[in-house]
Coordinates of C-alpha atoms in Angstrom, one line a residue:
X1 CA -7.5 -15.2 30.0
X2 CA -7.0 -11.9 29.5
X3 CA -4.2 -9.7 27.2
X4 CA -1.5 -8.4 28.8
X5 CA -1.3 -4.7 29.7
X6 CA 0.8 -2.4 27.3
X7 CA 4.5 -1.9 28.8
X8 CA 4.7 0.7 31.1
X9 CA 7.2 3.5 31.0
X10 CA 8.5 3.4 34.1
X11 CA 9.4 -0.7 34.4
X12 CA 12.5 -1.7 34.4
X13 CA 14.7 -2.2 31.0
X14 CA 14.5 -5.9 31.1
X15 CA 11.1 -5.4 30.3
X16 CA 9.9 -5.7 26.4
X17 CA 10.7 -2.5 25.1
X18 CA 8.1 0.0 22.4
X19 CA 9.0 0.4 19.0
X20 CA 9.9 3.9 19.8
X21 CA 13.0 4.7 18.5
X22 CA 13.8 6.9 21.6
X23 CA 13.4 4.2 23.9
X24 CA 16.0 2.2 25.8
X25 CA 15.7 -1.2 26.4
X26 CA 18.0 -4.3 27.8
X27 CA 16.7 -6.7 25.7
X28 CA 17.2 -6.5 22.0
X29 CA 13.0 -6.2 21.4
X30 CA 12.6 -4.1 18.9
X31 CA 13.3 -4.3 15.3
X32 CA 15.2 -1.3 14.8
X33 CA 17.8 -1.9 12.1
X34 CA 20.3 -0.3 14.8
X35 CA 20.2 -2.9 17.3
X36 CA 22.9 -5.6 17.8
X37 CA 22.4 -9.1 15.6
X38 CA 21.6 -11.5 18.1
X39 CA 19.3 -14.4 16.7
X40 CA 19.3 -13.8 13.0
X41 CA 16.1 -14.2 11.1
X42 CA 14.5 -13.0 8.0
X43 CA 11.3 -12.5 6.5
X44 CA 12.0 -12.9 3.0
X45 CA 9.1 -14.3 1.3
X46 CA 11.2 -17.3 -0.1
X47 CA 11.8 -19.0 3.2
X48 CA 10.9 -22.6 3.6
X49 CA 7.6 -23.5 4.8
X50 CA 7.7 -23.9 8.9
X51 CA 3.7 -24.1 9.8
X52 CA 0.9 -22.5 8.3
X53 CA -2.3 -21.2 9.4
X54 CA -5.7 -21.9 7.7
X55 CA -9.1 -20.0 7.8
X56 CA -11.1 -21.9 5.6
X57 CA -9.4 -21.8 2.2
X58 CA -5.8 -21.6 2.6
X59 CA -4.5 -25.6 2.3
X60 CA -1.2 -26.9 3.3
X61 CA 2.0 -26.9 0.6
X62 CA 5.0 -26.6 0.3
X63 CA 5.9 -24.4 -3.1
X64 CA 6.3 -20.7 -3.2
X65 CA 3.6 -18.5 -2.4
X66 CA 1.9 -16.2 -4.7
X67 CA 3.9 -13.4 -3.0
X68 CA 7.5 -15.3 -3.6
X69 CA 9.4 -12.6 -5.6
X70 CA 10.0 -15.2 -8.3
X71 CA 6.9 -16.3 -8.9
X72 CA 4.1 -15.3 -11.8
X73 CA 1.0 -13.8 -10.4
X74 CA -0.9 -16.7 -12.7
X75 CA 0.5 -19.5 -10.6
X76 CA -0.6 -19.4 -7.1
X77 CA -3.4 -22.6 -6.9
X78 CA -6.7 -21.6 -5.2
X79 CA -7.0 -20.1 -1.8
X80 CA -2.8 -20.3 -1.7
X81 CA -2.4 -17.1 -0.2
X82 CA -0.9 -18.0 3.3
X83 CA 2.9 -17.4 3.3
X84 CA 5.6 -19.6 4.7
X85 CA 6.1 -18.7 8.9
X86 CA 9.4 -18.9 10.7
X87 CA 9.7 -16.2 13.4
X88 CA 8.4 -13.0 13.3
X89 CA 10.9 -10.3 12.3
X90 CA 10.9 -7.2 10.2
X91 CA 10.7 -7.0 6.4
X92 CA 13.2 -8.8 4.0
X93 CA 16.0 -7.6 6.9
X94 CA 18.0 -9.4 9.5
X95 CA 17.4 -8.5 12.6
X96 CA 17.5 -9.4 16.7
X97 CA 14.0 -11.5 17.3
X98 CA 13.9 -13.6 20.6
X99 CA 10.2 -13.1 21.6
X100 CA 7.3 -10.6 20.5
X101 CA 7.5 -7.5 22.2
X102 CA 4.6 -4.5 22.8
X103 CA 5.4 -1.5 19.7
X104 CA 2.7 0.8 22.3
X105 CA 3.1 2.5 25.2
X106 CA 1.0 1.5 28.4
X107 CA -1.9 3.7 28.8
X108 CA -4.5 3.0 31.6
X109 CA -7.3 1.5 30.8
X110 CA -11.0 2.4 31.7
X111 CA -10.3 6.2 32.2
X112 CA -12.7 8.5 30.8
X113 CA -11.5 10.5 27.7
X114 CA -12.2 14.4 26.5
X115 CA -11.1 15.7 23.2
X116 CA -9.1 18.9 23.6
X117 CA -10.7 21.1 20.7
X118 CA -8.6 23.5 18.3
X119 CA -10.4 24.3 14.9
X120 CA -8.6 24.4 12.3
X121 CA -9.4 25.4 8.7
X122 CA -8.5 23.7 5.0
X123 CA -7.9 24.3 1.9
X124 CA -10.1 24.9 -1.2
X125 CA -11.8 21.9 -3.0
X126 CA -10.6 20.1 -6.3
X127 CA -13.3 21.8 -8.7
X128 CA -13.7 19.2 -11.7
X129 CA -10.9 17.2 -10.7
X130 CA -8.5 19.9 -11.3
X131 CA -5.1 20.8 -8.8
X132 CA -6.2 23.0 -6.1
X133 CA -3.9 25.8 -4.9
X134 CA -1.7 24.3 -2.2
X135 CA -0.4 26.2 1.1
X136 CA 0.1 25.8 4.6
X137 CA -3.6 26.4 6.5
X138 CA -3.5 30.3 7.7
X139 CA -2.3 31.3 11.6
X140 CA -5.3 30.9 13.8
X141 CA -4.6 35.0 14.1
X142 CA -5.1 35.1 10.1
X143 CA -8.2 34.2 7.6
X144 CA -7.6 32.8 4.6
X145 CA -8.4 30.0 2.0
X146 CA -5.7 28.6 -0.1
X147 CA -4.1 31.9 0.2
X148 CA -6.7 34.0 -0.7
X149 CA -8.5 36.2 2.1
X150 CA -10.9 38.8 2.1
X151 CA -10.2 42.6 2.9
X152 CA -11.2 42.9 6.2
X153 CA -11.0 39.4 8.9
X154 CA -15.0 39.1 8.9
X155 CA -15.2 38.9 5.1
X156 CA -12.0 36.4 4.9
X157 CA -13.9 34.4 7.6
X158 CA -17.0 34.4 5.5
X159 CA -14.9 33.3 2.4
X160 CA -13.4 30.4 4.7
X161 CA -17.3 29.0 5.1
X162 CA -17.7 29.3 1.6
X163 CA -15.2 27.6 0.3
X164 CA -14.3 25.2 3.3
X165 CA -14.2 21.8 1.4
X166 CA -14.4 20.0 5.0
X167 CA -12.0 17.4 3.3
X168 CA -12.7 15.4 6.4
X169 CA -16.1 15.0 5.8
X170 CA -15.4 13.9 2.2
X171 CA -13.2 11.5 3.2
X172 CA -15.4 9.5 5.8
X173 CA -18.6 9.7 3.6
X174 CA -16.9 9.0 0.3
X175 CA -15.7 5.8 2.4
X176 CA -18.7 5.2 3.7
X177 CA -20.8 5.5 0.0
X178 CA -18.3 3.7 -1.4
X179 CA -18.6 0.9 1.2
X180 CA -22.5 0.9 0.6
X181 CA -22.0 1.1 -3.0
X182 CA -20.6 -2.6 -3.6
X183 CA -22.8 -5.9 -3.5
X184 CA -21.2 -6.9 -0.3
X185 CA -22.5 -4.5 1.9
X186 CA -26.1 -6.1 2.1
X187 CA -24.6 -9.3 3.2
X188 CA -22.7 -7.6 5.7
X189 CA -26.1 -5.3 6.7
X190 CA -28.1 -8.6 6.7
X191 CA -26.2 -9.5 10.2
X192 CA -28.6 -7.3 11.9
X193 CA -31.5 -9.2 10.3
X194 CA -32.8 -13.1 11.9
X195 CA -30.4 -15.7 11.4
X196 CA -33.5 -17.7 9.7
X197 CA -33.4 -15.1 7.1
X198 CA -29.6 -15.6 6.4
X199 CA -30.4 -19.4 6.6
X200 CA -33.1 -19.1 4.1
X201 CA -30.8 -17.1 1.4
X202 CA -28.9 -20.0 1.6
X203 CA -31.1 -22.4 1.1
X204 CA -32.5 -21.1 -1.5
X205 CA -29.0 -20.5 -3.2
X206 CA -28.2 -24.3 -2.7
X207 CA -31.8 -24.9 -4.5
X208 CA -30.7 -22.6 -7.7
X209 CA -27.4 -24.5 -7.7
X210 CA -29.1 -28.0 -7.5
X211 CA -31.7 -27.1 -10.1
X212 CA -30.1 -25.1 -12.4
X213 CA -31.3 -21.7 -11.8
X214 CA -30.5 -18.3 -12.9
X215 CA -33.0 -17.0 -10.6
X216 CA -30.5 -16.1 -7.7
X217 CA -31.4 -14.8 -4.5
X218 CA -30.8 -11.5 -2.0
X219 CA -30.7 -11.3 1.6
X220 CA -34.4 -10.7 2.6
X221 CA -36.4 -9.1 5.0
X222 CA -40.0 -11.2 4.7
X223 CA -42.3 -10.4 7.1
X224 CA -39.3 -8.6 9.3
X225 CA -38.9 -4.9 9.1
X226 CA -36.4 -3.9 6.1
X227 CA -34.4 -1.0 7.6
X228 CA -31.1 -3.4 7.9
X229 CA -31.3 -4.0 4.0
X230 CA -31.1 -0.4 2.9
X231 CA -28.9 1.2 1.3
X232 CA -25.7 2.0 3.4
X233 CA -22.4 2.1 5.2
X234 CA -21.4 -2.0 6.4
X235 CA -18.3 -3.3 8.1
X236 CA -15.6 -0.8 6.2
X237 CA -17.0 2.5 7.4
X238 CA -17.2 0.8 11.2
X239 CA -13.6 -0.5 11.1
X240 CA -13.3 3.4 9.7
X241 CA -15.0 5.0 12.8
X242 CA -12.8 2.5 15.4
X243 CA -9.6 4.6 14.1
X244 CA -11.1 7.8 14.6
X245 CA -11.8 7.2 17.9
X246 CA -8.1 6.4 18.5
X247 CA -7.5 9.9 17.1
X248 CA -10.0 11.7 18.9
X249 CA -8.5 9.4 22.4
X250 CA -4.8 11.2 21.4
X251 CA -6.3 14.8 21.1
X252 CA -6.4 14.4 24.6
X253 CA -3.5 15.7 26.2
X254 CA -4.5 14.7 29.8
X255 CA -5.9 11.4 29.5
X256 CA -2.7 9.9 28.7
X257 CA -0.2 11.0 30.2
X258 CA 3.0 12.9 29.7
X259 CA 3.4 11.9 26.4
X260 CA 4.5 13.5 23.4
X261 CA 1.3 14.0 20.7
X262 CA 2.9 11.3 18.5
X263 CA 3.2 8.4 21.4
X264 CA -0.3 10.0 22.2
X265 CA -1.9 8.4 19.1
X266 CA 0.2 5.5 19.5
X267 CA -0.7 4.6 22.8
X268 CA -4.4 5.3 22.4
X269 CA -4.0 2.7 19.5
X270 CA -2.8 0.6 21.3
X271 CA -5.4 1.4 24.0
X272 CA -8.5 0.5 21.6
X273 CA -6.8 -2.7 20.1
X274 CA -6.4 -3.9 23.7
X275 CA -9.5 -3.4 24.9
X276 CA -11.0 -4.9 22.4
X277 CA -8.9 -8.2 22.9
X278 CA -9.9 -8.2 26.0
X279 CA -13.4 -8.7 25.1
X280 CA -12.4 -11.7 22.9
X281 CA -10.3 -13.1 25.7
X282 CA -13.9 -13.1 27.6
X283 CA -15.4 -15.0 25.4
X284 CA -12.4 -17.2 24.7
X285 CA -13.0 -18.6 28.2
X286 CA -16.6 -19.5 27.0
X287 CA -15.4 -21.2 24.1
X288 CA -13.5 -24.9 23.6
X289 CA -10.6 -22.3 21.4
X290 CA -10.6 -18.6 20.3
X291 CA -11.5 -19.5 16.8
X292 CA -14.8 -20.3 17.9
X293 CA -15.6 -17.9 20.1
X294 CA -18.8 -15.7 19.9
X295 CA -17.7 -12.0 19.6
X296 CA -19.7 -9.3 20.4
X297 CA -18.3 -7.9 16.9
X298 CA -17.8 -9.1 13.1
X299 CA -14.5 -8.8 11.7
X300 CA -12.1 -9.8 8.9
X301 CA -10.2 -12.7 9.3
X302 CA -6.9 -11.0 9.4
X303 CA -8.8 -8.9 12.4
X304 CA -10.5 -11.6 13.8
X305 CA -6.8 -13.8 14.2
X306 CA -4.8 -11.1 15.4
X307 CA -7.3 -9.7 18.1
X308 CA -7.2 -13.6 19.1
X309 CA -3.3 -13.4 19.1
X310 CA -3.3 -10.5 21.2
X311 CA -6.0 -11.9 23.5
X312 CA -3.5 -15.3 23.9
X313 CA -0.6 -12.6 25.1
X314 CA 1.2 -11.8 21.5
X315 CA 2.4 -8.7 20.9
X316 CA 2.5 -6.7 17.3
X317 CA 4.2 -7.6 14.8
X318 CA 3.6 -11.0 15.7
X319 CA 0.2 -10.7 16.0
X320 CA 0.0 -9.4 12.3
X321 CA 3.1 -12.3 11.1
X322 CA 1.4 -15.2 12.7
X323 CA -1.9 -14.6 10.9
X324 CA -3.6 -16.3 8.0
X325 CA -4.6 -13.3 6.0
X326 CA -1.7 -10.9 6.7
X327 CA -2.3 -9.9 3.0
X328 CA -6.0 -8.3 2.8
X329 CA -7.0 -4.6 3.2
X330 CA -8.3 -4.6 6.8
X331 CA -6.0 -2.1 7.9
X332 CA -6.0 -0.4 4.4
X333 CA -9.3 1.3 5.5
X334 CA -7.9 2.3 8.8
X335 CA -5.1 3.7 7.8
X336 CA -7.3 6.0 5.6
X337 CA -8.7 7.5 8.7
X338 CA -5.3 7.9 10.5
X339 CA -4.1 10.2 7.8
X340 CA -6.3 12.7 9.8
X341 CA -3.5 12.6 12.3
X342 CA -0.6 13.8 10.1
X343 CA -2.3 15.9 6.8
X344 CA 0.3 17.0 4.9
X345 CA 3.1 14.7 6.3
X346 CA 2.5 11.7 4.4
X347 CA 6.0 9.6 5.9
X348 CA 4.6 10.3 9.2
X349 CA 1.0 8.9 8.0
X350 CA 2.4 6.1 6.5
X351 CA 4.4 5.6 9.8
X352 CA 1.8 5.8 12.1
X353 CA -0.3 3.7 9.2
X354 CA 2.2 0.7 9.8
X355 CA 1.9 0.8 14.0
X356 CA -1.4 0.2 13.3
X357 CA -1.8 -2.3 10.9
X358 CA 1.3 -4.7 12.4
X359 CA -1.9 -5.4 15.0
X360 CA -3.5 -7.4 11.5
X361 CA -1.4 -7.0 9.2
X362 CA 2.1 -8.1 7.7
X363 CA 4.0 -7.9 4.3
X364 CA 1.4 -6.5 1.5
X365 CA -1.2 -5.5 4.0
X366 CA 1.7 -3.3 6.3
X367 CA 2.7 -1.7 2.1
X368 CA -1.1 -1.2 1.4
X369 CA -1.8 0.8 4.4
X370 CA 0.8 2.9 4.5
X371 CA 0.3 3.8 0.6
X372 CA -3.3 4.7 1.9
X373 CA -2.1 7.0 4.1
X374 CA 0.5 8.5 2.5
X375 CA -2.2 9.6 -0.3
X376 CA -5.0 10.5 2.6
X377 CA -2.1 12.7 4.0
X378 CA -1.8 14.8 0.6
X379 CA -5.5 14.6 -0.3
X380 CA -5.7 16.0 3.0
X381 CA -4.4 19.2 2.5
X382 CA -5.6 19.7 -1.8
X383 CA -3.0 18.0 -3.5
X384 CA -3.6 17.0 -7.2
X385 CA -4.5 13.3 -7.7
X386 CA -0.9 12.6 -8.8
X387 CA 0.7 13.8 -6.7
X388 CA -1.0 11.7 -4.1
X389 CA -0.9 8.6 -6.3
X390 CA 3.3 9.3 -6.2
X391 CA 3.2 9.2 -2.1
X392 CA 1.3 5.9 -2.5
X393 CA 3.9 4.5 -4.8
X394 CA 6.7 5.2 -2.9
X395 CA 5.0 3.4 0.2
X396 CA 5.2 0.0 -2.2
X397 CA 8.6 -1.6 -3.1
X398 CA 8.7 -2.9 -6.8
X399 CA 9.1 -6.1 -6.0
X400 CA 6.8 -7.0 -4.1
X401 CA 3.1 -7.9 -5.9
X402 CA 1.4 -4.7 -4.5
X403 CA 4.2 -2.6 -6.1
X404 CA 4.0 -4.1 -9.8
X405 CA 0.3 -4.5 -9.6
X406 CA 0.2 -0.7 -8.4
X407 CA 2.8 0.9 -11.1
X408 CA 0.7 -1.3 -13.9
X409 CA -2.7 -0.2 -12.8
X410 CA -1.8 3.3 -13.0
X411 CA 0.2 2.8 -15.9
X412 CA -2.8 1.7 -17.6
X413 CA -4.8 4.4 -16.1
X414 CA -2.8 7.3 -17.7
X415 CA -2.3 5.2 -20.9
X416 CA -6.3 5.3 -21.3
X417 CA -6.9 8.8 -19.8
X418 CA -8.8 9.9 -23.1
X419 CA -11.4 6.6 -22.5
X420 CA -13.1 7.6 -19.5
X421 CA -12.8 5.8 -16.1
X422 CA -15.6 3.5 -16.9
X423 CA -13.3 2.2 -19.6
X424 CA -10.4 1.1 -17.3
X425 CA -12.6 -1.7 -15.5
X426 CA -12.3 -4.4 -18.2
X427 CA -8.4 -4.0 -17.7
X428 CA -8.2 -4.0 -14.1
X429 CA -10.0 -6.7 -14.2
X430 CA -8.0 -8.4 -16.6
X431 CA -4.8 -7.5 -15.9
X432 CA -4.5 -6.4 -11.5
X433 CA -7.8 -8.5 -10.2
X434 CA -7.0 -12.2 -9.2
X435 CA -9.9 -14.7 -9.6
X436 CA -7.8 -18.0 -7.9
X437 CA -8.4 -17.3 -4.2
X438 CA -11.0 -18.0 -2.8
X439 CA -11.7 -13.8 -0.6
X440 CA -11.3 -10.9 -3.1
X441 CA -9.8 -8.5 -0.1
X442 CA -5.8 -8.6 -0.9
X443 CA -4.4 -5.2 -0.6
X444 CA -2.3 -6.3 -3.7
X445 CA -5.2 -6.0 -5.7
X446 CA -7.9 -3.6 -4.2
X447 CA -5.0 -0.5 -3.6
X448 CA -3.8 -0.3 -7.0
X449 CA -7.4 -1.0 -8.4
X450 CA -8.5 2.5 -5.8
X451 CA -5.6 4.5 -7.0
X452 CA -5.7 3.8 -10.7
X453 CA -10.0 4.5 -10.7
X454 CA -9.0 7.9 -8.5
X455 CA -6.6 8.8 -11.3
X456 CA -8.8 8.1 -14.3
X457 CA -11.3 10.0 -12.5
X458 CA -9.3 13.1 -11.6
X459 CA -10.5 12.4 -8.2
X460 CA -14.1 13.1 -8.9
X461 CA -15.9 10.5 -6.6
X462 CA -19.0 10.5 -8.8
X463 CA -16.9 8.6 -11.4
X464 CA -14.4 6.7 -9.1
X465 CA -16.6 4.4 -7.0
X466 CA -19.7 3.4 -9.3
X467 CA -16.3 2.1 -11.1
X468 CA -14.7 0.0 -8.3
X469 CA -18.2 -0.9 -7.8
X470 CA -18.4 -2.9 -11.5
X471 CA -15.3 -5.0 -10.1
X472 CA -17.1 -7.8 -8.1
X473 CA -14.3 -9.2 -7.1
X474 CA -12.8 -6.5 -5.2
X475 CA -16.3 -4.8 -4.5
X476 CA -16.0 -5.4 -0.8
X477 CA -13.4 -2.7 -0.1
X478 CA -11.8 -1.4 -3.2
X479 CA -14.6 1.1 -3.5
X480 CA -14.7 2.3 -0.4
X481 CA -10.6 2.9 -0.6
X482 CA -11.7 4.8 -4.2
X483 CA -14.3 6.6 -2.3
X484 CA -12.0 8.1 0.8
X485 CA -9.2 9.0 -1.7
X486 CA -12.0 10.8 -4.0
X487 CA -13.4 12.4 -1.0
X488 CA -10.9 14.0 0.8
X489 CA -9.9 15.2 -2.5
X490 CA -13.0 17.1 -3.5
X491 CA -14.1 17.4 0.1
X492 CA -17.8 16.9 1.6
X493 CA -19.3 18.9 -0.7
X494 CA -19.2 16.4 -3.7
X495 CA -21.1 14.0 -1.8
X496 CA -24.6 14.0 -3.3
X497 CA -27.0 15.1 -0.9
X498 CA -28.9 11.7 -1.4
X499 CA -25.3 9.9 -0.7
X500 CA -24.7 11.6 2.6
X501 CA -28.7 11.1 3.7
X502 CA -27.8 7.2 3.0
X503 CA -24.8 7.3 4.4
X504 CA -24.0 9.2 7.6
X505 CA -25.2 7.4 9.8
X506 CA -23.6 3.7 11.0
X507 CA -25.7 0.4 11.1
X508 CA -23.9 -1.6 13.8
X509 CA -23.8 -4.5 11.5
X510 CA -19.8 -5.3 12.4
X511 CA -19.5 -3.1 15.7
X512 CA -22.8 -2.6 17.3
X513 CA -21.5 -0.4 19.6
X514 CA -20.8 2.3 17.5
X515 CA -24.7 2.1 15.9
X516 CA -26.1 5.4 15.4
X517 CA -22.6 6.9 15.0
X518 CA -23.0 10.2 13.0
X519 CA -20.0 10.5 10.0
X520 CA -20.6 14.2 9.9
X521 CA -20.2 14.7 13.5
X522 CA -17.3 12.2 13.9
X523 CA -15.6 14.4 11.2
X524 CA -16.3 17.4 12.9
X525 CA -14.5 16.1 16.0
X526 CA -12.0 15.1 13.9
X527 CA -11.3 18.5 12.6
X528 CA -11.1 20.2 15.5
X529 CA -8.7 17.8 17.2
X530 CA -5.2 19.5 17.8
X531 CA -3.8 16.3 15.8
X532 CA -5.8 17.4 12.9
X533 CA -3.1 20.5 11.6
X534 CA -0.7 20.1 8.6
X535 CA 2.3 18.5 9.8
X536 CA 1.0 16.7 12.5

């Protein structure tokens, strides 16, 4: 079976209608808070238990979640992180739902794709973890850097070069380093090794269980060649990459259409998330159910379920709703990446953050990315670390667990300033990191631990993610969310020339595809994309 084709602009209005707020449509499809009541329905965390999905650790009950509003943080039992399910509708509002409807526009698929180029140039870097002078980037007619130019146009251009931060650059390797950086990556690299060596590490973990052991092991290489194990980027900076290419589809303006550069992005979205459903839906029809497919991919589990929801004809937001791990970070680390679209503009980020992640993602994963955004967005452009930390925070309602978690951790963060950073990881990991369920990837505790490590640091990625690193729990993406905030604030410049040698270049250990992909030279397209200018 394959997914269904994005809704086409010119089909009649019967037809399930985009999220586009411009758009007409019969039927009452989208979730626009404008549209007439018709079958009232709410998403308020407190709602009774209808069905709930499990993925291995999430059992059956029927108390309040760990997200229910009234609820302490201490009480959820293990692996209860899956939230009650009734229809799919928008957050904590009432609003028309009869069946899923498409949020993208329909694109055709299999066309070949250019990226229009338009260089653009940045700011200066955050020296020390100071506030860089802010400003609009200069007139393509004009040189200047963060409003300083030199006498004549050649010596403002050479100034440009000199003090081009390629913010860019920083953010995709200080994700990527800070992907390598925690103990999870080598388990993720280890994919690309024989499944008898995987088998072995386990065995050999069962034997250290059964006898006692303090000897554990680490994936291993034997007598296969090593490379795999190395030091480097895993399954975040690939996720990373799959948004850029998104970005670089939209800079396009004639492989999509006559579309406006904002439906653009959306649609090539749209585009990538379908065409990889499609591939799942092949191998669904290999396979007894999708679940058990074999994917030419690795992927979350909130990835993994909603690219099988899309593949069985749901649309976004259900496929994000109906989805076991609606809560974890997956779309935290795109949205990262999408900030490139809109630097400066972090509403419009966190907006185009949100289209994104309803493909994975629902309640504190949707809040997560767009926070993630809206502080990429600022960092984009050299603003200070708190000021970027503020866009985050008003991206994450206070009430919900991502909100308090993220206004303690940086409470705690400013309250211990004078320590050091290294000093705040015994209280994040006291106080923000859970240790009852069973995956340590919910957005409610890796984006405030990312945001209060960036501020302790000043946004100086040296300090930021060998911190997030010391927190196992969260170790799988929390530093690589450190390291893109810390990045793009200090630029690619601040990467240690031993950091980018490690980490430019991608694996293939989640998307094999995209092995070999070059960080610098994705970031280079990136830059000169016509998306890629302040404002959008």
């Amino acid at each position: 079976m394959t997914p269904p084709a994005p809704w086409d602009e010119t089909a009649p209005a019967a037809a399930p209608a985009s999220w586009d707020d411009s758009t007409a449509a019969a039927t009452p499809a989208s979730w626009d808070e404008t549209t007439p009541t018709a079958t009232p329905a709410s998403w308020d965390e407190n709602t009774a238990a209808a069905t709930t999905t499990s993925c291995g650790a999430a059992p059956p009950r029927a108390t309040a979640t760990p997200y229910d509003k009234t609820t302490s943080r201490t009480a959820p039992a293990p692996g209860d992180r899956t939230k009650p399910r009734t229809t799919p509708t928008p957050n904590d509002k009432t609003t028309p739902h009869t069946t899923p409807t498409s949020w993208a526009t329909n694109t055709p698929v299999g066309i070949e794709l250019a990226v229009v180029v338009k260089p653009i140039e940045a700011g200066p870097p955050v020296a020390n973890g100071e506030d860089a002078p802010q400003g609009p980037p200069a007139p393509d007619d004009e040189s200047r850097t963060g409003g300083a130019g030199g006498k004549t146009k050649a010596e403002g251009e050479a100034e440009a070069t000199a003090r081009n931060p390629r913010r860019i650059e920083g953010l995709l390797l200080g994700l990527a380093a800070g992907d390598a950086a925690g103990w999870p990556a080598a388990r993720h690299r280890a994919a690309r090794m024989p499944e008898w060596t995987r088998r072995l590490t386990r065995e050999l973990d069962t034997f250290a269980e059964q006898n006692a052991t303090t000897t554990l092991p680490v994936p291993i290489a034997l007598n296969q060649p090593p490379e795999p194990l190395r030091l480097g980027p895993s399954d975040d900076a690939e996720w990373a990459a799959f948004a850029a290419e998104a970005v670089l589809r939209a800079g396009d303006a004639g492989a999509l259409g006559d579309l406006s550069l904002e439906r653009r992005t959306r649609a090539s979205i749209d585009l990538s998330w379908n065409a990889v459903a499609s591939e799942i839906a092949a191998a669904a029809e290999r396979a007894p159910e999708v679940e058990s497919a074999v994917l030419p991919l690795r992927a979350r589990i909130s990835v993994r379920a909603g690219l099988g929801n899309l593949a069985t004809g749901l649309r976004p937001p259900a496929t994000g709703h109906d989805n076991p791990h609606y809560f974890d970070d997956a779309a935290c680390v795109r949205a990262c990446v999408l900030a490139v679209a809109h630097p400066g503009d972090p509403q419009r980020a966190a907006d185009l953050a949100e289209f994104d992640a309803r493909y994975t993602q629902d309640g504190d994963g949707v809040h997560g990315a767009r926070a993630m955004a809206a502080a990429l967005a600022l960092a984009l452009v050299g603003a200070d670390i708190d000021d970027c930390t503020a866009a985050a925070l008003a991206e994450l309602p206070a009430e919900t667990e991502i909100g308090r978690n993220a206004r303690h951790a940086l409470h705690l963060a400013h309250q211990h300033r004078k320590e050091g950073t290294f000093a705040l990881v015994p209280l994040l990991e006291h106080q923000i990191v859970d240790h009852v369920y069973s995956y340590g990837i919910a957005a409610a505790e890796t984006v405030p631990v990312a945001l209060a490590l960036a501020t302790a640091a000043r946004g100086r990625i040296a300090e930021a993610v060998p911190a997030a690193a010391c927190l196992s729990r969260v170790a799988d993406s929390a530093p690589a969310l450190a390291g893109a905030l810390t990045g793009a604030l200090s630029g690619g410049t601040a990467i240690p020339d031993a950091w980018r040698d490690a980490c430019r270049t991608l694996s293939g250990c989640a998307l094999p595809r995209l092995t070999g992909t070059d960080l610098v030279h994705l970031a280079e397209l990136l830059a000169a994309t016509e998306l890629a200018v302040p404002g959008g």
